[in-house]
JSON list of C-alpha atoms in Angstrom, two decimals:
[
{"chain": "A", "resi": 1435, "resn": "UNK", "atom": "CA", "xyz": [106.68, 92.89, 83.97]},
{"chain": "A", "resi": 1436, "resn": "UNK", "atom": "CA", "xyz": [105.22, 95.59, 86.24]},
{"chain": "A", "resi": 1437, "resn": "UNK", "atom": "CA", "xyz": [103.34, 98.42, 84.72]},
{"chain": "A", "resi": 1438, "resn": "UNK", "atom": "CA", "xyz": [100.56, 100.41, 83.34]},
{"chain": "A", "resi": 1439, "resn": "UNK", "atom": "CA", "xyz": [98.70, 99.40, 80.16]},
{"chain": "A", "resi": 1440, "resn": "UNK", "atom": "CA", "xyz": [95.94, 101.57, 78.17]},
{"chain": "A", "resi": 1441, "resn": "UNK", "atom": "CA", "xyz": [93.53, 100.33, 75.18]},
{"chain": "A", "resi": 1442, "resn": "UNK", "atom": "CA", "xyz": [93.35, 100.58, 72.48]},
{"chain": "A", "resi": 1443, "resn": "UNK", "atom": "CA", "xyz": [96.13, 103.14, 71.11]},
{"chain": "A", "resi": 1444, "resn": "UNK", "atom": "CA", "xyz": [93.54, 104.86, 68.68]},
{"chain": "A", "resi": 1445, "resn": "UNK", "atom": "CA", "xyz": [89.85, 104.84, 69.62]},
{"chain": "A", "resi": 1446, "resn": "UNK", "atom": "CA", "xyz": [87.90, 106.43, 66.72]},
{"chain": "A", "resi": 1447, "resn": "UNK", "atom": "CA", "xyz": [84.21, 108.07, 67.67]},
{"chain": "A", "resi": 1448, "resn": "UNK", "atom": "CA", "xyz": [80.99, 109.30, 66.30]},
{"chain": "A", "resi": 1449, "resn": "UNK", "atom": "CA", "xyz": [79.06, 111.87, 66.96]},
{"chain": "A", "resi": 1450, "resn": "UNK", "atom": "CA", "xyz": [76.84, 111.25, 70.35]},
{"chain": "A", "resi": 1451, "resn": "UNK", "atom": "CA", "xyz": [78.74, 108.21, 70.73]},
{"chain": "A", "resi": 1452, "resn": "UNK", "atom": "CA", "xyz": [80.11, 107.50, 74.57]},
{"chain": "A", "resi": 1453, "resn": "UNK", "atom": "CA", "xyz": [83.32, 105.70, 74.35]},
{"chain": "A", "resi": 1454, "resn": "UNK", "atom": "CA", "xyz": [85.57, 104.17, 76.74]},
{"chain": "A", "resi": 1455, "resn": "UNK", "atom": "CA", "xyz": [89.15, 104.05, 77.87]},
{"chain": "A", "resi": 1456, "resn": "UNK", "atom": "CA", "xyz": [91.11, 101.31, 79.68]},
{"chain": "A", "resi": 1457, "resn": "UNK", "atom": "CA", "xyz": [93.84, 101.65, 81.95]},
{"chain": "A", "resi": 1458, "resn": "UNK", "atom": "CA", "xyz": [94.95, 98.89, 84.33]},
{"chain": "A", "resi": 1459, "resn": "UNK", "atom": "CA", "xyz": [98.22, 98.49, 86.45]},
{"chain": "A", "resi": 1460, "resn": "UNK", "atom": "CA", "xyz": [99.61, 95.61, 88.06]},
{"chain": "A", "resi": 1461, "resn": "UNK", "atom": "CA", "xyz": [102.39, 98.13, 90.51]},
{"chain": "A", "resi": 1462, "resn": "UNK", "atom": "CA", "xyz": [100.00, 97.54, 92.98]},
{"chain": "A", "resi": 1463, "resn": "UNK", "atom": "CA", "xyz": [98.98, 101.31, 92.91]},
{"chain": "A", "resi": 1464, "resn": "UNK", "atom": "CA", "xyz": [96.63, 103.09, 95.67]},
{"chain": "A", "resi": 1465, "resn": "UNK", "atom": "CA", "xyz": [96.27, 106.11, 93.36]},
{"chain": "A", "resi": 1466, "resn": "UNK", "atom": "CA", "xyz": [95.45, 106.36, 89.45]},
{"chain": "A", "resi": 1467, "resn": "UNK", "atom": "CA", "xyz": [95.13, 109.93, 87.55]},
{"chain": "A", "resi": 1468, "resn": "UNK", "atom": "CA", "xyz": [93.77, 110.44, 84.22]},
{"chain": "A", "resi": 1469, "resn": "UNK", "atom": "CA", "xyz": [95.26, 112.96, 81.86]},
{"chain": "A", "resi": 1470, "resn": "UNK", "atom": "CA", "xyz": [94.46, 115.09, 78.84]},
{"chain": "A", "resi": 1471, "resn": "UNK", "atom": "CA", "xyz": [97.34, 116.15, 76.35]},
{"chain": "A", "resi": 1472, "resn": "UNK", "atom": "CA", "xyz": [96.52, 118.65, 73.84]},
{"chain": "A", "resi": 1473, "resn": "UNK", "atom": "CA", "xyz": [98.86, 119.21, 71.05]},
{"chain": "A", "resi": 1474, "resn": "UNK", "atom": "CA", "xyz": [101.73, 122.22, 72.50]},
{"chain": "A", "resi": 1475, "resn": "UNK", "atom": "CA", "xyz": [100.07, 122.01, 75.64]},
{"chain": "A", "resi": 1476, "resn": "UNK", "atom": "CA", "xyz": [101.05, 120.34, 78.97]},
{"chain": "A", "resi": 1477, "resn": "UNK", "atom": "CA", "xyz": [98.73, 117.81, 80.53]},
{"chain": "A", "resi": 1478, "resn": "UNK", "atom": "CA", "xyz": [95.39, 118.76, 82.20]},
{"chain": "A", "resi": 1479, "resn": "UNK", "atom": "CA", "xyz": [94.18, 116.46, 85.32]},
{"chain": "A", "resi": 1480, "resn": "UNK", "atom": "CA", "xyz": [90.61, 115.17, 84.25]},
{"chain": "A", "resi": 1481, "resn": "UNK", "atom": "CA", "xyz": [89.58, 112.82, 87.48]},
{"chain": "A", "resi": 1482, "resn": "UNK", "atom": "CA", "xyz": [91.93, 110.92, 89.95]},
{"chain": "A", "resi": 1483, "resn": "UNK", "atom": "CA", "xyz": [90.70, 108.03, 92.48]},
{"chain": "A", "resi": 1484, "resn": "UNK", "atom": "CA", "xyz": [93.14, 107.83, 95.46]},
{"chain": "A", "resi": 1485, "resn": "UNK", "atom": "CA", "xyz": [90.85, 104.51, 96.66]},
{"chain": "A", "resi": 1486, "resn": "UNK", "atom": "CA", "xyz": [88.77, 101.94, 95.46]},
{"chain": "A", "resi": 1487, "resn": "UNK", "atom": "CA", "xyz": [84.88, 103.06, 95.24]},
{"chain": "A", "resi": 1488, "resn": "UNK", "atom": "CA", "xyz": [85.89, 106.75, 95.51]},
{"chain": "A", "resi": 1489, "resn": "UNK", "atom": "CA", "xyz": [87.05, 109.27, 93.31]},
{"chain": "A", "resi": 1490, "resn": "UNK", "atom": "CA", "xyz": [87.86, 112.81, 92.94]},
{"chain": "A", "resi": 1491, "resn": "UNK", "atom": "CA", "xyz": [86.98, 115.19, 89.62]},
{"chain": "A", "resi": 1492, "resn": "UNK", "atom": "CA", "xyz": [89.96, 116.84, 88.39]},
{"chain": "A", "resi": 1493, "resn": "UNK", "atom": "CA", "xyz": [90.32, 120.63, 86.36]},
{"chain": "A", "resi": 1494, "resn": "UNK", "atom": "CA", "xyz": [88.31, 119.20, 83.47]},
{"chain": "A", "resi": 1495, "resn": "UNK", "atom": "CA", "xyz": [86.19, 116.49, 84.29]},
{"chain": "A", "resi": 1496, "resn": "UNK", "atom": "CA", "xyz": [82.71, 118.07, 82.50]},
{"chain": "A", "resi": 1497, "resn": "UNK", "atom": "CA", "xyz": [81.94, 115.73, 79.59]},
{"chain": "A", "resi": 1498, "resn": "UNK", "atom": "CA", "xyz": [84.02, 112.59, 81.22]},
{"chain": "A", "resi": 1499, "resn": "UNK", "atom": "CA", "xyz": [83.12, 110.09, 83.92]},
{"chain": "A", "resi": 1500, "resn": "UNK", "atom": "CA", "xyz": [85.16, 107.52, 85.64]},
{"chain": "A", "resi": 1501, "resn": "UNK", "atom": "CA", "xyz": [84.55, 104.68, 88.17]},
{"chain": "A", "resi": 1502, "resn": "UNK", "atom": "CA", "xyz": [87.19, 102.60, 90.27]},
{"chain": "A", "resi": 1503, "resn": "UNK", "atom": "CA", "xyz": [85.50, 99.03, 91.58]},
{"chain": "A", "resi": 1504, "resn": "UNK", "atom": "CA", "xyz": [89.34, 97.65, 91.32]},
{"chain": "A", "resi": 1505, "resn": "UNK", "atom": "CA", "xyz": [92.47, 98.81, 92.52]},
{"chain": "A", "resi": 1506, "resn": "UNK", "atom": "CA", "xyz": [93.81, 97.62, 89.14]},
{"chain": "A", "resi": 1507, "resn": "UNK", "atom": "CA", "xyz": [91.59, 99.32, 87.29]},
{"chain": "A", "resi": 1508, "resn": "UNK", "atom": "CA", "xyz": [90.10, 102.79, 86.29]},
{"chain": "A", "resi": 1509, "resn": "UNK", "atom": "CA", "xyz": [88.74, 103.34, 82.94]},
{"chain": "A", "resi": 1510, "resn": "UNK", "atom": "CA", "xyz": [87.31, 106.61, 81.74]},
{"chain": "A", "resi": 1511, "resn": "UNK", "atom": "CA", "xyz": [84.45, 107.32, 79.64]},
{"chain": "A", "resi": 1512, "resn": "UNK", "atom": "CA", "xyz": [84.48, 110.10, 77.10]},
{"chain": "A", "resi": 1513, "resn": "UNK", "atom": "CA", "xyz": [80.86, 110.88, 77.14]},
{"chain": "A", "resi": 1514, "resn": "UNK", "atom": "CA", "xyz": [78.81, 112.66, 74.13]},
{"chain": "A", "resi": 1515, "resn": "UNK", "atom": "CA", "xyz": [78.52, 115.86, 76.25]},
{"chain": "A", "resi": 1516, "resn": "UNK", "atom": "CA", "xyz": [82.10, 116.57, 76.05]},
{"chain": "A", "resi": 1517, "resn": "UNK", "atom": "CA", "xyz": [82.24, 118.68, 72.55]},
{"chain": "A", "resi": 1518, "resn": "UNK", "atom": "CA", "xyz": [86.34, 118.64, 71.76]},
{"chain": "A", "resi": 1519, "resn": "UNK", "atom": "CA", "xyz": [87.25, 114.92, 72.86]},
{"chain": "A", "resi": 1520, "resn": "UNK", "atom": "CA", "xyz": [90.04, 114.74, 70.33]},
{"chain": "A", "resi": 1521, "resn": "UNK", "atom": "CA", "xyz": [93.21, 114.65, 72.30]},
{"chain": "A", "resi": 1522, "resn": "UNK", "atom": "CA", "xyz": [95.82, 112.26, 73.54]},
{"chain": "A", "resi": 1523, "resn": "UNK", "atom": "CA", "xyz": [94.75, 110.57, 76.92]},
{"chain": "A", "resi": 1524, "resn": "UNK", "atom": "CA", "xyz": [97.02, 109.55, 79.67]},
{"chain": "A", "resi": 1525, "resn": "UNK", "atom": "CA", "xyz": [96.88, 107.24, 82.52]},
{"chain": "A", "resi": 1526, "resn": "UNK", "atom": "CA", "xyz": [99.19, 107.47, 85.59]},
{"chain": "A", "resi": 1527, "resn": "UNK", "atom": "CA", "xyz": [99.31, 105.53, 89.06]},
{"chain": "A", "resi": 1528, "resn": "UNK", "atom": "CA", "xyz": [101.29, 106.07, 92.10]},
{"chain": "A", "resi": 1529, "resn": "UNK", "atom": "CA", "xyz": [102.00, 104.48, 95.74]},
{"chain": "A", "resi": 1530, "resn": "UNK", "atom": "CA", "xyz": [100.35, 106.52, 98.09]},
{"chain": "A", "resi": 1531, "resn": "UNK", "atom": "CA", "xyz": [101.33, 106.84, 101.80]},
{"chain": "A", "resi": 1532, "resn": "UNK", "atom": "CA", "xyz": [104.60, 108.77, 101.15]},
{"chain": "A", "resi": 1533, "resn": "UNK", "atom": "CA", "xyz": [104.59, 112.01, 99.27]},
{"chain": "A", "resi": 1534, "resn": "UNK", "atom": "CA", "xyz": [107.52, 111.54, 97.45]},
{"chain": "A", "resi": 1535, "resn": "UNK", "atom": "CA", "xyz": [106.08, 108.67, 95.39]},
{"chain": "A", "resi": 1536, "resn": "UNK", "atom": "CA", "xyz": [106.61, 109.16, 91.75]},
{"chain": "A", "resi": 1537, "resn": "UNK", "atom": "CA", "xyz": [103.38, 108.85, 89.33]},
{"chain": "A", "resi": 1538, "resn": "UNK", "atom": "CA", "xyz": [103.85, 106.33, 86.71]},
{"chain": "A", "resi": 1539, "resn": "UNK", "atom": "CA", "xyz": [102.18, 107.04, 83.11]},
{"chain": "A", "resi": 1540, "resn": "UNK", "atom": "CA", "xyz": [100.71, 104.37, 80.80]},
{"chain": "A", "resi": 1541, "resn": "UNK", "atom": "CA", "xyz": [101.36, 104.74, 76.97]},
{"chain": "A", "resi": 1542, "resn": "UNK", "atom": "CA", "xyz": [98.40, 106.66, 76.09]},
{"chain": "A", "resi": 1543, "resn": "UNK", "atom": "CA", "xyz": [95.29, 106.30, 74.17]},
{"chain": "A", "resi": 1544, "resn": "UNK", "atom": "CA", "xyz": [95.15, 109.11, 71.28]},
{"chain": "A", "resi": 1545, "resn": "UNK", "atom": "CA", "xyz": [91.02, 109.93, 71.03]},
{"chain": "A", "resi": 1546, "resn": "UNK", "atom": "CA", "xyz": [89.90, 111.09, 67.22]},
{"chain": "A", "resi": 1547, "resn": "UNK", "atom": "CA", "xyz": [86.20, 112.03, 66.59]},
{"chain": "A", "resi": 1548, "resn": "UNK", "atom": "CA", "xyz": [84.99, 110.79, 63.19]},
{"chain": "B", "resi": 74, "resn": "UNK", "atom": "CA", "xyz": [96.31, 128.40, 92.45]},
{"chain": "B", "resi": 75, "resn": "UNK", "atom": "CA", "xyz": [100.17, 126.77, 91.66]},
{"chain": "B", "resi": 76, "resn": "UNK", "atom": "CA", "xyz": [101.11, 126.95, 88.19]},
{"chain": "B", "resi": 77, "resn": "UNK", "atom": "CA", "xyz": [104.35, 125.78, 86.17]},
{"chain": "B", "resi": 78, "resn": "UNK", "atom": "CA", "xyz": [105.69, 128.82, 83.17]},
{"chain": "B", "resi": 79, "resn": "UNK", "atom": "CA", "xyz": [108.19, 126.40, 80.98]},
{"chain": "B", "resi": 80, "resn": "UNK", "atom": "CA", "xyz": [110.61, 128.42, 78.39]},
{"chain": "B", "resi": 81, "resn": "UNK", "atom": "CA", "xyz": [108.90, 128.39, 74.88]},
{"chain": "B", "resi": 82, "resn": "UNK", "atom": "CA", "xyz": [109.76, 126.15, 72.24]},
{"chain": "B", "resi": 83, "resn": "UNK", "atom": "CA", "xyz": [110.85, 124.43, 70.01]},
{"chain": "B", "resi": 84, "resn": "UNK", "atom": "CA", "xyz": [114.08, 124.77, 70.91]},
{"chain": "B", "resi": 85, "resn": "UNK", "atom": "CA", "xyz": [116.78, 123.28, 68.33]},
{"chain": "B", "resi": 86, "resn": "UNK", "atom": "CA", "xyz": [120.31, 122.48, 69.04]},
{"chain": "B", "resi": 87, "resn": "UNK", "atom": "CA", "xyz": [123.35, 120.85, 67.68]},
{"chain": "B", "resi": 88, "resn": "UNK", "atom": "CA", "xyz": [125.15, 117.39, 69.00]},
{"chain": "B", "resi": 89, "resn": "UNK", "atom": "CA", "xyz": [127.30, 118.10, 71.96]},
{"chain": "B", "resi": 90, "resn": "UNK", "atom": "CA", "xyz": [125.60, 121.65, 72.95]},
{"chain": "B", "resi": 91, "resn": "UNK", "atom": "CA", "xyz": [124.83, 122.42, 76.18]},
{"chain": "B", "resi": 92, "resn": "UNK", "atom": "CA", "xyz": [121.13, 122.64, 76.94]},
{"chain": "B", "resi": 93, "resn": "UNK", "atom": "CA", "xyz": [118.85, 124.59, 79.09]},
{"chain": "B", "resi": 94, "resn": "UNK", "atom": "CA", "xyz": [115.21, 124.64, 79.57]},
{"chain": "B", "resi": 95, "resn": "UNK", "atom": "CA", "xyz": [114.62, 127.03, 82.34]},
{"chain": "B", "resi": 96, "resn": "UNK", "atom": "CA", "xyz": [111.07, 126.12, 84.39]},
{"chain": "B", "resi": 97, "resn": "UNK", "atom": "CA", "xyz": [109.22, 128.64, 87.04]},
{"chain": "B", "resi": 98, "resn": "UNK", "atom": "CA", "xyz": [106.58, 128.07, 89.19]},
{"chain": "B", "resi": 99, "resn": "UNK", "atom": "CA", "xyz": [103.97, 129.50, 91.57]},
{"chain": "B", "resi": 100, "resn": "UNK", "atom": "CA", "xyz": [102.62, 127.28, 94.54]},
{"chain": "B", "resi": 101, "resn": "UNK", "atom": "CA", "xyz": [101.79, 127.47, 98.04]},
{"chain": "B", "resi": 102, "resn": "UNK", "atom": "CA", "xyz": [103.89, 124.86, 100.59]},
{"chain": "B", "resi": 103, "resn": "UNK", "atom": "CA", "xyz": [106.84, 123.36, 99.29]},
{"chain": "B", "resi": 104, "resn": "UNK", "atom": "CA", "xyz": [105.85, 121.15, 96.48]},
{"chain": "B", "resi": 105, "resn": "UNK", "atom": "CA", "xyz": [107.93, 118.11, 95.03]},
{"chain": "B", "resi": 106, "resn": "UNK", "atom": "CA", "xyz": [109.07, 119.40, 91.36]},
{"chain": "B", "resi": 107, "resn": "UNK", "atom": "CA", "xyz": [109.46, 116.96, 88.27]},
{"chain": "B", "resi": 108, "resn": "UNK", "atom": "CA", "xyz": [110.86, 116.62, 84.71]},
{"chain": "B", "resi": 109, "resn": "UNK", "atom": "CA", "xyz": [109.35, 114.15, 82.57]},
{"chain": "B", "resi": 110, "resn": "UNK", "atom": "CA", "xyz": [110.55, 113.73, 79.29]},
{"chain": "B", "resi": 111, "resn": "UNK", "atom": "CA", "xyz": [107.76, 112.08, 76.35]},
{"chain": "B", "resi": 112, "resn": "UNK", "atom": "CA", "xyz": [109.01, 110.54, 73.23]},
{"chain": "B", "resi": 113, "resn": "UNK", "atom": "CA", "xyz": [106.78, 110.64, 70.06]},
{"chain": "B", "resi": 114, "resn": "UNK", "atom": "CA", "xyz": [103.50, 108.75, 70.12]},
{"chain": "B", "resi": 115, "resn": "UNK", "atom": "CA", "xyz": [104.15, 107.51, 74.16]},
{"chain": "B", "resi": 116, "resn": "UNK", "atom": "CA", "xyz": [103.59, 108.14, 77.25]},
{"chain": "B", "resi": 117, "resn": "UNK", "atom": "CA", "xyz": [105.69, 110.57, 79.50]},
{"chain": "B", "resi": 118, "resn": "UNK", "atom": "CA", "xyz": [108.98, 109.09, 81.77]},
{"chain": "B", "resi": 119, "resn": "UNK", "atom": "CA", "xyz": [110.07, 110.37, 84.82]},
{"chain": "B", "resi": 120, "resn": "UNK", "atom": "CA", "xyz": [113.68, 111.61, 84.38]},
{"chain": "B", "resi": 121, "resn": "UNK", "atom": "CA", "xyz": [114.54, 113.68, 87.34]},
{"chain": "B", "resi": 122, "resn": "UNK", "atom": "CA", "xyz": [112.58, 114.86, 90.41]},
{"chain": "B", "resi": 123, "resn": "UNK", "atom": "CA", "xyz": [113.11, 116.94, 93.93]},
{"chain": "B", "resi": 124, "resn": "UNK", "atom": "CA", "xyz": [111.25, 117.24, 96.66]},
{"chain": "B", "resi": 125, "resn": "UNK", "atom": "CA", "xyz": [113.01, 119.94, 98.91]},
{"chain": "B", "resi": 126, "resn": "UNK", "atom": "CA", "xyz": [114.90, 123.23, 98.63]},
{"chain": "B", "resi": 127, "resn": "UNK", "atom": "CA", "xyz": [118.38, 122.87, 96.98]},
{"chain": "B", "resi": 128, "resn": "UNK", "atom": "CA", "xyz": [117.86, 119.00, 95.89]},
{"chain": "B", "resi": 129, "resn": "UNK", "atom": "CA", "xyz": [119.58, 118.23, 92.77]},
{"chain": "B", "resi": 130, "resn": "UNK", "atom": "CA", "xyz": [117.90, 115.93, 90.63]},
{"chain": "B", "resi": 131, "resn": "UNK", "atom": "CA", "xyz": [120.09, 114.02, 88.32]},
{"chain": "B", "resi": 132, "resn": "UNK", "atom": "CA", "xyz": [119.33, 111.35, 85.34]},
{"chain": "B", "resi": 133, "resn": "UNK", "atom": "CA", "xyz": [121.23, 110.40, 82.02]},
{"chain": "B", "resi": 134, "resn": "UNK", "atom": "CA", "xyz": [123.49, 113.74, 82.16]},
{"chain": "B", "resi": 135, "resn": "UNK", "atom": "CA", "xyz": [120.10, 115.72, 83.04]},
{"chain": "B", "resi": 136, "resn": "UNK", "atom": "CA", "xyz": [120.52, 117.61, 86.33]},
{"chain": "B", "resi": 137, "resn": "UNK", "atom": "CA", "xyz": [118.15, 119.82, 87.89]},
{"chain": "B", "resi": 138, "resn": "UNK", "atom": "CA", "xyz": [117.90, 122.05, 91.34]},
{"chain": "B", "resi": 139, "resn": "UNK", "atom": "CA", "xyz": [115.43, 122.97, 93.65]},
{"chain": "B", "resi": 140, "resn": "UNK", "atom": "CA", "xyz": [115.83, 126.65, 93.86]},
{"chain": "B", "resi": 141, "resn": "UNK", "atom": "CA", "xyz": [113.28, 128.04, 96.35]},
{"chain": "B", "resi": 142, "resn": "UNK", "atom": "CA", "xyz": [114.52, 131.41, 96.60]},
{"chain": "B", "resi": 143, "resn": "UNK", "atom": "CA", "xyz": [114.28, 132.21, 92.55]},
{"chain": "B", "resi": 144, "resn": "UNK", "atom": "CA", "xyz": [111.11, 129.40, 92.33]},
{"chain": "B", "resi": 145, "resn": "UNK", "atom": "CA", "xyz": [112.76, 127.81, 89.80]},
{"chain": "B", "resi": 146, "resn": "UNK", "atom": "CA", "xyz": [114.13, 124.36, 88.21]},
{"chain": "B", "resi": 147, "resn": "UNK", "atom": "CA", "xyz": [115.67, 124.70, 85.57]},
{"chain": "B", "resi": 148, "resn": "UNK", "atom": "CA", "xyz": [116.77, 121.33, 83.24]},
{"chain": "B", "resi": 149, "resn": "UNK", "atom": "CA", "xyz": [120.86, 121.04, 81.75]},
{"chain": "B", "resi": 150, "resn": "UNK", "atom": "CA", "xyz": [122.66, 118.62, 80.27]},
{"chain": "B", "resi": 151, "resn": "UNK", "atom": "CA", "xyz": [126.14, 119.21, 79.45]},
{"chain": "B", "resi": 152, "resn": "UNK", "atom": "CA", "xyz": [126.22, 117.41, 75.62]},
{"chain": "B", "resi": 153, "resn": "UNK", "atom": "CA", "xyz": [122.85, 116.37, 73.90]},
{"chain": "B", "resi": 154, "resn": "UNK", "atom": "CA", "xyz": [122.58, 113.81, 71.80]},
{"chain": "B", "resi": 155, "resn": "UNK", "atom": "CA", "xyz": [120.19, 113.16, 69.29]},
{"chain": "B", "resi": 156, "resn": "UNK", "atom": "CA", "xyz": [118.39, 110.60, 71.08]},
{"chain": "B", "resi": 157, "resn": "UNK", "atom": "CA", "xyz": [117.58, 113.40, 73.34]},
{"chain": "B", "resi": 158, "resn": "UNK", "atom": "CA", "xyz": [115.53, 114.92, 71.15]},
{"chain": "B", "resi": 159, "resn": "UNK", "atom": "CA", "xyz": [111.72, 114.64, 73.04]},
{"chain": "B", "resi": 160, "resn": "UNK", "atom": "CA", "xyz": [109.52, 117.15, 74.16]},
{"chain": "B", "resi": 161, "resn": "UNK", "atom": "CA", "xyz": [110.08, 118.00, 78.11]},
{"chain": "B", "resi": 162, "resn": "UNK", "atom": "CA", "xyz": [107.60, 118.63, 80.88]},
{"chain": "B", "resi": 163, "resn": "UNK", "atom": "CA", "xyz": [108.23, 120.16, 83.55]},
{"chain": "B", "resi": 164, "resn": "UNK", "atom": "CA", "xyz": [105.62, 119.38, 86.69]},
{"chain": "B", "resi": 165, "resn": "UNK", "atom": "CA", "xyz": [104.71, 120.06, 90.32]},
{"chain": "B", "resi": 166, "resn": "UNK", "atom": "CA", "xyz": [103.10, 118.22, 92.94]},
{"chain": "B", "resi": 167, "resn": "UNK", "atom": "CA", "xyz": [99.71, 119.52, 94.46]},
{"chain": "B", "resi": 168, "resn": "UNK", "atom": "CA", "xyz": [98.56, 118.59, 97.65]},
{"chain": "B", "resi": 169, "resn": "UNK", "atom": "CA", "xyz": [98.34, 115.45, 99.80]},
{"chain": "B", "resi": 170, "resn": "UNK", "atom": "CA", "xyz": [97.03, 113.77, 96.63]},
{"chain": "B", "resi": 171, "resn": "UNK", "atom": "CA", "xyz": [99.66, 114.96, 94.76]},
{"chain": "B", "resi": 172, "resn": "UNK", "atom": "CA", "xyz": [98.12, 115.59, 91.68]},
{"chain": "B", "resi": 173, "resn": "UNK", "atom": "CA", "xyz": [100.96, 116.91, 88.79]},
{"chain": "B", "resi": 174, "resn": "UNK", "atom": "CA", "xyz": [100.58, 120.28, 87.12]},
{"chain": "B", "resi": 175, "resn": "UNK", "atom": "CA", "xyz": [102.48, 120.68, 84.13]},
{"chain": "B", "resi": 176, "resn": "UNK", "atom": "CA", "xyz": [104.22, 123.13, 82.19]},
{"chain": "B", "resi": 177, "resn": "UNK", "atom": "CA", "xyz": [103.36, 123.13, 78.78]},
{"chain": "B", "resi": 178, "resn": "UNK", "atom": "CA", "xyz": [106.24, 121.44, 77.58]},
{"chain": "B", "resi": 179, "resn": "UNK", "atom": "CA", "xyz": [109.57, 121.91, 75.63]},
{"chain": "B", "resi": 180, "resn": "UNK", "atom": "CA", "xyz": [110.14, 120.33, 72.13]},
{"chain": "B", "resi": 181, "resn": "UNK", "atom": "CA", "xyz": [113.47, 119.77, 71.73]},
{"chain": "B", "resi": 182, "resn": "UNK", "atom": "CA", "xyz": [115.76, 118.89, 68.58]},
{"chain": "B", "resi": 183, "resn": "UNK", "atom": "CA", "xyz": [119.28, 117.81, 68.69]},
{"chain": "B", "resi": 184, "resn": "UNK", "atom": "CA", "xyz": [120.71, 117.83, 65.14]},
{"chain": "B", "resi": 185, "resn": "UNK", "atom": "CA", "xyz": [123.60, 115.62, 64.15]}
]
């Protein structure tokens, strides 16, 4: 089955702790988008990568960093500078080349600081 | 910069009522506009989209236009169901890299 996968559901960290977040599709995606989701609020654009090797920051990327070596795959790394990294993180991917293309999301990886 | 106003929620409602979430934006161009629809604990489905002036989008009794002139799409269904009960997002499209911005969603409760 075709689609977008994200691990682990629940990620727990510390305090100064850098964690990361997995999201690989197997749609054969150009383009992959990573989301945050605050409770009652929409979704905020954090970084997207419309390429392999490159990579674009999004509305809210301080305290995050991403990389994209594979077209598969583009995890994101919650790093100890961002303060308020408790949210619910989503992954999305999309065809590029026409601009009607729907983005696809992955199930989400909900982010609690210990 | 664009920006997506969503009616405020929560928003309960009764089997068989008709629904409306109404959904403004602001954006240069002509974006492609979106309704996603997130069940809890997952990830967010597409359930309609349109990408030009006066498109109807239409999914599982959920229909939506593409009205340029009043910058609006607003989502209806004619007879929820209580498996419709979700929170709703309505999105645009920005750009050639079409990154989505969202409204800040709808939660919506369909009792029996």
């Amino acid at each position: 089955d075709g689609g977008i996968t994200q691990s682990p559901k629940y990620l727990f960290r510390k305090e100064g702790q850098n964690v990361t977040l997995s999201c690989e599709q197997n749609l054969n995606h150009d383009a992959m988008y990573w989301y945050r989701q605050d409770p009652g609020q929409g979704l905020r654009l954090i970084y997207y990568s419309q390429i392999v090797n490159d990579f674009q920051k999004g509305d809210i990327a301080e305290g995050y960093s991403v990389s994209r070596e594979k077209k598969e795959s583009f995890p994101l790394t919650v790093t100890s500078a961002q303060k308020n990294p408790t949210a619910f993180y989503l992954c999305a991917s999309r065809k590029r080349g026409n601009p009607q293309e729907t983005q696809y999301f992955g199930p989400g990886t909900r982010l609690l600081v210990l | 910069g664009n920006s997506v106003t969503q009616m405020e929620g929560p928003v309960t409602l009764s089997e068989e009522a008709f629904l409306t979430i109404n959904c403004t934006y602001t954006a240069t161009g002509y974006p492609s506009l979106f309704w996603y629809v997130q069940y809890p604990g997952e990830g967010l489905q597409l359930l309609l989209k349109a990408t030009k002036a006066d498109d109807k989008g239409s999914n599982k009794g959920f229909e939506a236009t593409y009205r340029k002139e009043t910058t609006s799409f607003h989502l209806e269904k004619g007879s929820v169901q209580v498996s419709d009960s979700a929170v709703y997002f309505c999105a645009l499209s920005d750009g050639g890299a079409q990154k989505l911005v969202f409204g800040q969603g709808t939660r919506l409760t369909i009792n029996p």
